[in-house]
């Protein structure tokens, strides 16, 4: 883990406080910025710290889509009738047995209000839709499907609606705009900002009936700086995807992927500080695993197969659901089989990076190039085509919009982990928190004075196979705002 | 978690010690008993405590098979040439990315010696083999295959040998005999034994340069009893399978299974005590999941299919590997398809408890009863039979010994979790420890005076899909012995 963060400091050892605030926010990404603004607006004297030299965290590196719904202004303008209940049903189903129903309820019921809060801060959303099947909108249009809402089995479980809200900015530039907007709001409020400041450990006062977090020790300019937090500390220090030891320890399957998504500060230090104070880290084995096979959308007409020549997913699913399913396959190799036509603009438009493993004018040729059993391969393709002819994929329920005969010649992309394919990943575990962001101990009791939000906490998104784009920044800004408000209100 | 175990007590708060020993062992199952004996034999004054009224823990409830190898007396007598390296290669492969190579190395290199140690204590093993495909030997014969050594892919990765060592006792009665033998050794040594004693928290001395565990607070006869451990405390308090909250939190997929395997004391209290002292719990999401479909061995001639009519495992695999694969299947239902002949003595000999989901004289009839697509089902059966005819299962590599044509009429057993099938499970996470059993903190440093063994630690077995029967008791007794010795040697 992160060595110094594994211990706490007893307040009796603090000779003097260098700074004193009501609320101290550790980490200046989307969660921390939202926490600082909310705490300030609730009347607290706030300071925000980051180990980097500028604001942003992983939020600034992201697309900063936000997964929001229940009837936002943009959803309404685009003619979608979404409800908090539909959104709740979807998020409960997609987060499986780990779903935190209280958090999901609060998130869905508060989603429209959160959208409006962001708009008031100056975050721009255009009342328009981005209709392509894509991971993020590359235009300045706003609304798109960023999860599995329209695909099986979720289309059977909740009324689908697009809930990905892309910022009004061209290209994949939402992150800098989002953070820039929040940073401007922080500056306008005169909130104290400290950069190049590494949080070392929490300071705990054991003198009362119950222990209480009362401050943070930072390292700034090679000095230990003692910062008092009268009301609360909010840990918004990101996840642990950049800590190889922690990933090996908690989520070893993720190491089959290729690109950890986050900023270098995602070392789990916030989680370790919370645990040292008595918090509990949960869901640490789970992660988001992407197989970014679209765009181009035409690849969705293809089929994924394992080396048993079995399909394993409805290919109209979200790329993260496909990635998670891929890691569960028996055998080693994974291929995406495509019509040559649908391969079309793969090379120019794809993020997948999967090399061509083989092409074939007939099944024998392709099977030979892929080192698969030609009989099995033939049967698999025939089975799929049989469903296409019938207009129904009875095996995996891919939507009929994406059913198209596989017709020779075919091309196979090698999607086997470790053989060239691009597989970004990040972690989904963190501190157990109450709905208001209070860090809970092993007895489910809040640790006085300690809050966590964003990826340092275990929030709404909990499963790789149910993840949807925009839920991380949505949850980070929402949970940060909630935690900041709660920290400010403690007297 | 377990409330009181989530805190520690500062030694300065201890007014007086009620008892004083060199080594205090918490938990009197296989690990604790081994630790107590080893610590005593290393010259320490030892006491062993358990919350139950008698020795045993989960070991007494188990078959007490031991997974040992590298050339034990029994292996040699039965004509098997096993080596520590072959055993190491197998355990490394089967424990996947979580494998702890140092622990596996020590376990394999020390396996023959450990076998001899148990024999010296009086644990009886007959120089004979039990040749049936079974979960445990029901005769007094000793040696049997209890893992995936002979099945794909492991038969390609390490020379197979049977390593399950069943005690010389008829029926499934190894557990009581094993514990009885160890308990006799403990009594003969005059080791202090305390029952009906609940460990509440560890006592920590913070007065030195580094903190040190110096004792344990127990609740005995409704009194808090303070027990000093001069040299070390060894936590052998089992796993957390009986703690519903912890399983929900850490390993929610296990709750799809039906029967938690363990004793009522497996509440994770030992893990919680270690974490409260600064230890780290790892591998908490993993568990053993059994689908006990053999005996009768004839069921191995059948095939498992998911509701996509896909096979998903070589059916000659160990029942725990099949169970783990089952939980990874898309869709909901799982069936075991059998020839009527091979169903034969299922009802009288099986532990599986799977109800008959359907029978059929032809594919249309069976598909109708199972609510499967008859075309898919037909293709699946034809595919399998095609391989049988060829004598080679090219898809899943089931060994040719178990290939037999599926011929109408067929019967299908419903192995869907929650629909009657018996699915025992237990957890595989615990405290991170060094090879000598020292509990490690988040910086990989040993916590002075604190050791853990058995299921309270994260030992050799780490994955459900690579589990083998006998590895829990093998690891418990081995790691307990090692930790007891290490605790005794601290001066």
mmCIF file of C-alpha atoms in Angstrom, chain A residues 156-418:
data_model
loop_
_atom_site.group_PDB
_atom_site.id
_atom_site.type_symbol
_atom_site.label_atom_id
_atom_site.label_comp_id
_atom_site.label_asym_id
_atom_site.label_seq_id
_atom_site.Cartn_x
_atom_site.Cartn_y
_atom_site.Cartn_z
ATOM 1 C CA UNK A 156 -36.285 -6.267 -20.092
ATOM 2 C CA UNK A 157 -35.725 -4.887 -16.621
ATOM 3 C CA UNK A 158 -36.128 -1.124 -16.891
ATOM 4 C CA UNK A 159 -37.453 1.335 -19.478
ATOM 5 C CA UNK A 160 -34.365 2.490 -21.362
ATOM 6 C CA UNK A 161 -33.342 6.120 -21.717
ATOM 7 C CA UNK A 162 -30.068 7.743 -22.703
ATOM 8 C CA UNK A 163 -28.409 9.156 -19.599
ATOM 9 C CA UNK A 164 -24.872 9.974 -20.699
ATOM 10 C CA UNK A 165 -24.528 13.769 -20.629
ATOM 11 C CA UNK A 166 -21.617 15.032 -22.668
ATOM 12 C CA UNK A 167 -20.378 18.568 -22.093
ATOM 13 C CA UNK A 168 -20.846 21.173 -24.783
ATOM 14 C CA UNK A 169 -17.350 20.981 -26.172
ATOM 15 C CA UNK A 170 -15.934 19.494 -29.351
ATOM 16 C CA UNK A 171 -13.780 16.396 -29.235
ATOM 17 C CA UNK A 172 -12.949 14.376 -26.159
ATOM 18 C CA UNK A 173 -12.344 17.471 -24.072
ATOM 19 C CA UNK A 174 -14.982 17.321 -21.398
ATOM 20 C CA UNK A 175 -12.560 16.656 -18.545
ATOM 21 C CA UNK A 176 -10.550 19.870 -18.743
ATOM 22 C CA UNK A 177 -13.703 21.925 -19.269
ATOM 23 C CA UNK A 178 -15.474 20.284 -16.334
ATOM 24 C CA UNK A 179 -12.560 20.759 -13.962
ATOM 25 C CA UNK A 180 -11.906 24.243 -15.296
ATOM 26 C CA UNK A 181 -15.481 25.217 -14.550
ATOM 27 C CA UNK A 182 -15.369 23.822 -11.019
ATOM 28 C CA UNK A 183 -11.937 25.368 -10.405
ATOM 29 C CA UNK A 184 -13.306 28.744 -11.442
ATOM 30 C CA UNK A 185 -16.157 28.326 -8.963
ATOM 31 C CA UNK A 186 -13.650 27.456 -6.238
ATOM 32 C CA UNK A 187 -11.500 30.464 -7.033
ATOM 33 C CA UNK A 188 -14.544 32.748 -7.139
ATOM 34 C CA UNK A 189 -15.448 31.577 -3.642
ATOM 35 C CA UNK A 190 -11.986 32.243 -2.286
ATOM 36 C CA UNK A 191 -11.603 28.680 -1.118
ATOM 37 C CA UNK A 192 -8.033 28.015 0.028
ATOM 38 C CA UNK A 193 -6.125 25.837 -2.434
ATOM 39 C CA UNK A 194 -2.894 23.972 -1.772
ATOM 40 C CA UNK A 195 -1.013 22.125 -4.489
ATOM 41 C CA UNK A 196 2.099 19.955 -4.374
ATOM 42 C CA UNK A 197 0.767 18.798 -1.039
ATOM 43 C CA UNK A 198 0.853 15.122 -0.201
ATOM 44 C CA UNK A 199 -1.546 13.924 2.472
ATOM 45 C CA UNK A 200 0.438 11.687 4.811
ATOM 46 C CA UNK A 201 -1.930 10.676 7.565
ATOM 47 C CA UNK A 202 -5.053 11.552 9.446
ATOM 48 C CA UNK A 203 -4.876 13.092 12.900
ATOM 49 C CA UNK A 204 -7.163 11.472 15.436
ATOM 50 C CA UNK A 205 -8.327 12.801 18.762
ATOM 51 C CA UNK A 206 -8.848 9.932 21.202
ATOM 52 C CA UNK A 207 -9.534 12.137 24.191
ATOM 53 C CA UNK A 208 -13.318 12.152 23.975
ATOM 54 C CA UNK A 209 -15.793 9.339 24.367
ATOM 55 C CA UNK A 210 -15.319 8.337 20.760
ATOM 56 C CA UNK A 211 -12.360 8.978 18.549
ATOM 57 C CA UNK A 212 -12.649 11.794 16.060
ATOM 58 C CA UNK A 213 -10.691 12.771 12.964
ATOM 59 C CA UNK A 214 -9.523 16.345 13.573
ATOM 60 C CA UNK A 215 -6.973 17.020 10.884
ATOM 61 C CA UNK A 216 -4.462 15.889 8.314
ATOM 62 C CA UNK A 217 -0.702 15.878 8.151
ATOM 63 C CA UNK A 218 0.543 16.972 4.721
ATOM 64 C CA UNK A 219 4.001 17.086 3.294
ATOM 65 C CA UNK A 220 4.505 20.459 1.593
ATOM 66 C CA UNK A 221 7.908 21.689 0.477
ATOM 67 C CA UNK A 222 9.484 18.777 2.312
ATOM 68 C CA UNK A 223 7.967 19.929 5.589
ATOM 69 C CA UNK A 224 5.279 18.235 7.616
ATOM 70 C CA UNK A 225 2.364 20.631 7.768
ATOM 71 C CA UNK A 226 -0.395 20.073 10.334
ATOM 72 C CA UNK A 227 -3.826 21.133 9.157
ATOM 73 C CA UNK A 228 -6.710 21.212 11.578
ATOM 74 C CA UNK A 229 -10.219 20.334 10.375
ATOM 75 C CA UNK A 230 -12.763 21.612 12.862
ATOM 76 C CA UNK A 231 -15.738 19.928 11.248
ATOM 77 C CA UNK A 232 -14.469 17.240 8.967
ATOM 78 C CA UNK A 233 -11.994 15.785 6.507
ATOM 79 C CA UNK A 234 -13.253 14.654 3.105
ATOM 80 C CA UNK A 235 -11.042 12.074 1.384
ATOM 81 C CA UNK A 236 -11.319 12.472 -2.398
ATOM 82 C CA UNK A 237 -7.946 11.047 -3.334
ATOM 83 C CA UNK A 238 -9.016 8.709 -6.114
ATOM 84 C CA UNK A 239 -8.731 4.957 -6.456
ATOM 85 C CA UNK A 240 -5.777 2.565 -6.476
ATOM 86 C CA UNK A 241 -5.377 1.559 -10.087
ATOM 87 C CA UNK A 242 -1.846 3.017 -10.213
ATOM 88 C CA UNK A 243 -0.706 0.964 -7.219
ATOM 89 C CA UNK A 244 0.494 -2.282 -8.741
ATOM 90 C CA UNK A 245 0.890 -3.973 -5.355
ATOM 91 C CA UNK A 246 -2.649 -3.179 -4.334
ATOM 92 C CA UNK A 247 -4.089 -4.289 -7.672
ATOM 93 C CA UNK A 248 -2.140 -7.549 -7.445
ATOM 94 C CA UNK A 249 -3.427 -8.016 -3.939
ATOM 95 C CA UNK A 250 -7.051 -7.102 -4.398
ATOM 96 C CA UNK A 251 -7.967 -7.328 -8.068
ATOM 97 C CA UNK A 252 -5.397 -9.527 -9.787
ATOM 98 C CA UNK A 253 -7.612 -10.330 -12.763
ATOM 99 C CA UNK A 254 -7.393 -6.684 -13.832
ATOM 100 C CA UNK A 255 -3.715 -7.135 -14.565
ATOM 101 C CA UNK A 256 -4.651 -9.079 -17.681
ATOM 102 C CA UNK A 257 -5.691 -5.715 -19.114
ATOM 103 C CA UNK A 258 -3.261 -3.256 -20.590
ATOM 104 C CA UNK A 259 -3.834 0.376 -19.647
ATOM 105 C CA UNK A 260 -4.616 1.572 -16.117
ATOM 106 C CA UNK A 261 -6.949 4.538 -16.401
ATOM 107 C CA UNK A 262 -6.322 7.274 -13.881
ATOM 108 C CA UNK A 263 -3.762 9.798 -12.786
ATOM 109 C CA UNK A 264 -0.455 8.945 -11.118
ATOM 110 C CA UNK A 265 -1.933 9.874 -7.743
ATOM 111 C CA UNK A 266 -4.387 6.973 -7.867
ATOM 112 C CA UNK A 267 -2.236 4.984 -5.458
ATOM 113 C CA UNK A 268 -4.940 4.131 -2.947
ATOM 114 C CA UNK A 269 -3.523 6.511 -0.372
ATOM 115 C CA UNK A 270 -6.951 7.893 0.503
ATOM 116 C CA UNK A 271 -8.318 4.396 0.982
ATOM 117 C CA UNK A 272 -5.308 3.478 3.132
ATOM 118 C CA UNK A 273 -5.767 6.584 5.284
ATOM 119 C CA UNK A 274 -9.399 5.735 5.832
ATOM 120 C CA UNK A 275 -8.595 2.142 6.723
ATOM 121 C CA UNK A 276 -5.919 3.282 9.161
ATOM 122 C CA UNK A 277 -8.588 5.377 10.882
ATOM 123 C CA UNK A 278 -10.841 2.353 11.244
ATOM 124 C CA UNK A 279 -12.644 2.412 7.901
ATOM 125 C CA UNK A 280 -13.401 -0.646 5.833
ATOM 126 C CA UNK A 281 -12.466 -1.083 2.182
ATOM 127 C CA UNK A 282 -15.091 -2.974 0.202
ATOM 128 C CA UNK A 283 -15.583 -4.270 -3.336
ATOM 129 C CA UNK A 284 -11.839 -4.159 -3.826
ATOM 130 C CA UNK A 285 -11.768 -7.016 -6.326
ATOM 131 C CA UNK A 286 -14.055 -5.306 -8.830
ATOM 132 C CA UNK A 287 -12.951 -3.243 -11.765
ATOM 133 C CA UNK A 288 -14.042 -1.708 -15.004
ATOM 134 C CA UNK A 289 -12.582 -3.513 -17.988
ATOM 135 C CA UNK A 290 -13.089 -2.068 -21.420
ATOM 136 C CA UNK A 291 -12.855 -3.716 -24.784
ATOM 137 C CA UNK A 292 -13.329 -0.519 -26.814
ATOM 138 C CA UNK A 293 -14.547 -2.234 -29.967
ATOM 139 C CA UNK A 294 -16.787 0.592 -31.139
ATOM 140 C CA UNK A 295 -16.715 2.983 -32.849
ATOM 141 C CA UNK A 296 -17.023 2.167 -35.631
ATOM 142 C CA UNK A 297 -20.515 0.962 -34.814
ATOM 143 C CA UNK A 298 -20.304 -1.510 -37.691
ATOM 144 C CA UNK A 299 -18.187 -3.838 -35.539
ATOM 145 C CA UNK A 300 -21.350 -4.497 -33.548
ATOM 146 C CA UNK A 301 -22.564 -6.536 -36.533
ATOM 147 C CA UNK A 302 -19.772 -8.994 -35.755
ATOM 148 C CA UNK A 303 -19.585 -11.702 -33.127
ATOM 149 C CA UNK A 304 -17.131 -12.338 -30.328
ATOM 150 C CA UNK A 305 -16.037 -15.928 -29.874
ATOM 151 C CA UNK A 306 -13.784 -17.719 -27.411
ATOM 152 C CA UNK A 307 -11.413 -20.469 -28.454
ATOM 153 C CA UNK A 308 -14.168 -23.023 -27.990
ATOM 154 C CA UNK A 309 -15.869 -21.223 -30.908
ATOM 155 C CA UNK A 310 -18.604 -20.078 -28.557
ATOM 156 C CA UNK A 311 -20.187 -16.681 -28.493
ATOM 157 C CA UNK A 312 -20.416 -15.312 -24.967
ATOM 158 C CA UNK A 313 -22.219 -11.971 -25.052
ATOM 159 C CA UNK A 314 -24.800 -10.022 -26.982
ATOM 160 C CA UNK A 315 -22.457 -7.825 -28.990
ATOM 161 C CA UNK A 316 -24.755 -4.802 -28.747
ATOM 162 C CA UNK A 317 -23.772 -4.586 -25.069
ATOM 163 C CA UNK A 318 -21.657 -1.780 -23.665
ATOM 164 C CA UNK A 319 -17.923 -2.245 -24.250
ATOM 165 C CA UNK A 320 -17.257 -2.628 -20.508
ATOM 166 C CA UNK A 321 -19.754 -5.459 -20.236
ATOM 167 C CA UNK A 322 -18.051 -7.183 -23.133
ATOM 168 C CA UNK A 323 -14.666 -6.662 -21.489
ATOM 169 C CA UNK A 324 -15.836 -8.177 -18.219
ATOM 170 C CA UNK A 325 -17.330 -11.170 -20.003
ATOM 171 C CA UNK A 326 -14.112 -11.646 -21.904
ATOM 172 C CA UNK A 327 -12.165 -12.095 -18.663
ATOM 173 C CA UNK A 328 -14.571 -14.849 -17.602
ATOM 174 C CA UNK A 329 -14.060 -17.006 -20.674
ATOM 175 C CA UNK A 330 -12.574 -20.461 -20.485
ATOM 176 C CA UNK A 331 -9.611 -20.959 -22.760
ATOM 177 C CA UNK A 332 -7.244 -18.283 -23.847
ATOM 178 C CA UNK A 333 -8.038 -16.617 -27.123
ATOM 179 C CA UNK A 334 -10.848 -14.257 -28.031
ATOM 180 C CA UNK A 335 -11.732 -13.155 -31.551
ATOM 181 C CA UNK A 336 -14.081 -10.646 -33.084
ATOM 182 C CA UNK A 337 -15.384 -11.995 -36.391
ATOM 183 C CA UNK A 338 -16.516 -9.435 -38.923
ATOM 184 C CA UNK A 339 -17.709 -9.127 -42.457
ATOM 185 C CA UNK A 340 -15.030 -7.424 -44.512
ATOM 186 C CA UNK A 341 -17.532 -4.617 -45.156
ATOM 187 C CA UNK A 342 -18.045 -4.001 -41.476
ATOM 188 C CA UNK A 343 -14.323 -4.011 -40.890
ATOM 189 C CA UNK A 344 -14.407 -1.015 -43.260
ATOM 190 C CA UNK A 345 -13.263 1.973 -41.278
ATOM 191 C CA UNK A 346 -12.010 -0.048 -38.316
ATOM 192 C CA UNK A 347 -8.419 0.929 -38.823
ATOM 193 C CA UNK A 348 -9.098 4.634 -38.987
ATOM 194 C CA UNK A 349 -11.802 4.922 -36.340
ATOM 195 C CA UNK A 350 -11.167 2.273 -33.705
ATOM 196 C CA UNK A 351 -9.561 2.546 -30.311
ATOM 197 C CA UNK A 352 -9.376 -1.208 -30.014
ATOM 198 C CA UNK A 353 -5.961 -1.790 -31.500
ATOM 199 C CA UNK A 354 -6.687 -5.464 -32.078
ATOM 200 C CA UNK A 355 -4.460 -6.952 -34.764
ATOM 201 C CA UNK A 356 -5.956 -8.968 -37.582
ATOM 202 C CA UNK A 357 -5.582 -12.590 -36.564
ATOM 203 C CA UNK A 358 -6.816 -14.045 -39.805
ATOM 204 C CA UNK A 359 -9.006 -13.694 -42.845
ATOM 205 C CA UNK A 360 -10.689 -16.342 -44.872
ATOM 206 C CA UNK A 361 -12.684 -16.956 -48.005
ATOM 207 C CA UNK A 362 -14.107 -20.035 -46.318
ATOM 208 C CA UNK A 363 -14.327 -21.601 -42.891
ATOM 209 C CA UNK A 364 -11.394 -23.931 -43.392
ATOM 210 C CA UNK A 365 -9.081 -21.101 -44.303
ATOM 211 C CA UNK A 366 -10.153 -18.906 -41.393
ATOM 212 C CA UNK A 367 -10.082 -21.754 -38.876
ATOM 213 C CA UNK A 368 -6.606 -22.642 -40.023
ATOM 214 C CA UNK A 369 -5.360 -19.091 -39.582
ATOM 215 C CA UNK A 370 -6.967 -18.830 -36.145
ATOM 216 C CA UNK A 371 -5.888 -22.338 -35.138
ATOM 217 C CA UNK A 372 -9.488 -23.197 -34.331
ATOM 218 C CA UNK A 373 -11.419 -26.358 -35.060
ATOM 219 C CA UNK A 374 -13.093 -25.741 -38.414
ATOM 220 C CA UNK A 375 -16.104 -27.862 -37.545
ATOM 221 C CA UNK A 376 -16.719 -25.884 -34.357
ATOM 222 C CA UNK A 377 -16.199 -22.602 -36.163
ATOM 223 C CA UNK A 378 -18.572 -23.561 -38.925
ATOM 224 C CA UNK A 379 -21.223 -24.597 -36.465
ATOM 225 C CA UNK A 380 -20.869 -21.350 -34.537
ATOM 226 C CA UNK A 381 -21.239 -19.191 -37.632
ATOM 227 C CA UNK A 382 -24.134 -21.251 -38.953
ATOM 228 C CA UNK A 383 -25.874 -21.002 -35.626
ATOM 229 C CA UNK A 384 -25.528 -17.249 -35.599
ATOM 230 C CA UNK A 385 -26.617 -16.889 -39.214
ATOM 231 C CA UNK A 386 -29.580 -19.122 -38.547
ATOM 232 C CA UNK A 387 -30.702 -16.603 -35.925
ATOM 233 C CA UNK A 388 -30.053 -13.687 -38.263
ATOM 234 C CA UNK A 389 -32.206 -15.306 -40.916
ATOM 235 C CA UNK A 390 -34.942 -15.685 -38.336
ATOM 236 C CA UNK A 391 -34.432 -12.119 -37.130
ATOM 237 C CA UNK A 392 -33.895 -13.302 -33.599
ATOM 238 C CA UNK A 393 -30.776 -14.171 -31.626
ATOM 239 C CA UNK A 394 -32.294 -16.732 -29.319
ATOM 240 C CA UNK A 395 -28.963 -17.530 -27.733
ATOM 241 C CA UNK A 396 -27.714 -14.119 -26.558
ATOM 242 C CA UNK A 397 -30.532 -11.779 -27.517
ATOM 243 C CA UNK A 398 -28.529 -9.277 -29.498
ATOM 244 C CA UNK A 399 -31.004 -6.693 -30.667
ATOM 245 C CA UNK A 400 -32.324 -7.279 -34.176
ATOM 246 C CA UNK A 401 -30.940 -3.883 -35.216
ATOM 247 C CA UNK A 402 -27.493 -5.442 -35.038
ATOM 248 C CA UNK A 403 -28.200 -8.787 -36.662
ATOM 249 C CA UNK A 404 -26.577 -9.206 -40.045
ATOM 250 C CA UNK A 405 -25.507 -12.329 -41.869
ATOM 251 C CA UNK A 406 -21.842 -13.234 -41.531
ATOM 252 C CA UNK A 407 -20.818 -13.825 -45.107
ATOM 253 C CA UNK A 408 -17.481 -14.881 -46.536
ATOM 254 C CA UNK A 409 -14.900 -13.488 -46.705
ATOM 255 C CA UNK A 410 -14.583 -12.757 -42.994
ATOM 256 C CA UNK A 411 -11.907 -11.098 -40.945
ATOM 257 C CA UNK A 412 -11.018 -11.959 -37.333
ATOM 258 C CA UNK A 413 -9.528 -9.442 -34.922
ATOM 259 C CA UNK A 414 -7.460 -10.846 -32.087
ATOM 260 C CA UNK A 415 -9.000 -9.593 -28.832
ATOM 261 C CA UNK A 416 -6.974 -11.891 -26.597
ATOM 262 C CA UNK A 417 -5.578 -9.998 -23.613
ATOM 263 C CA UNK A 418 -1.866 -9.540 -24.057
#
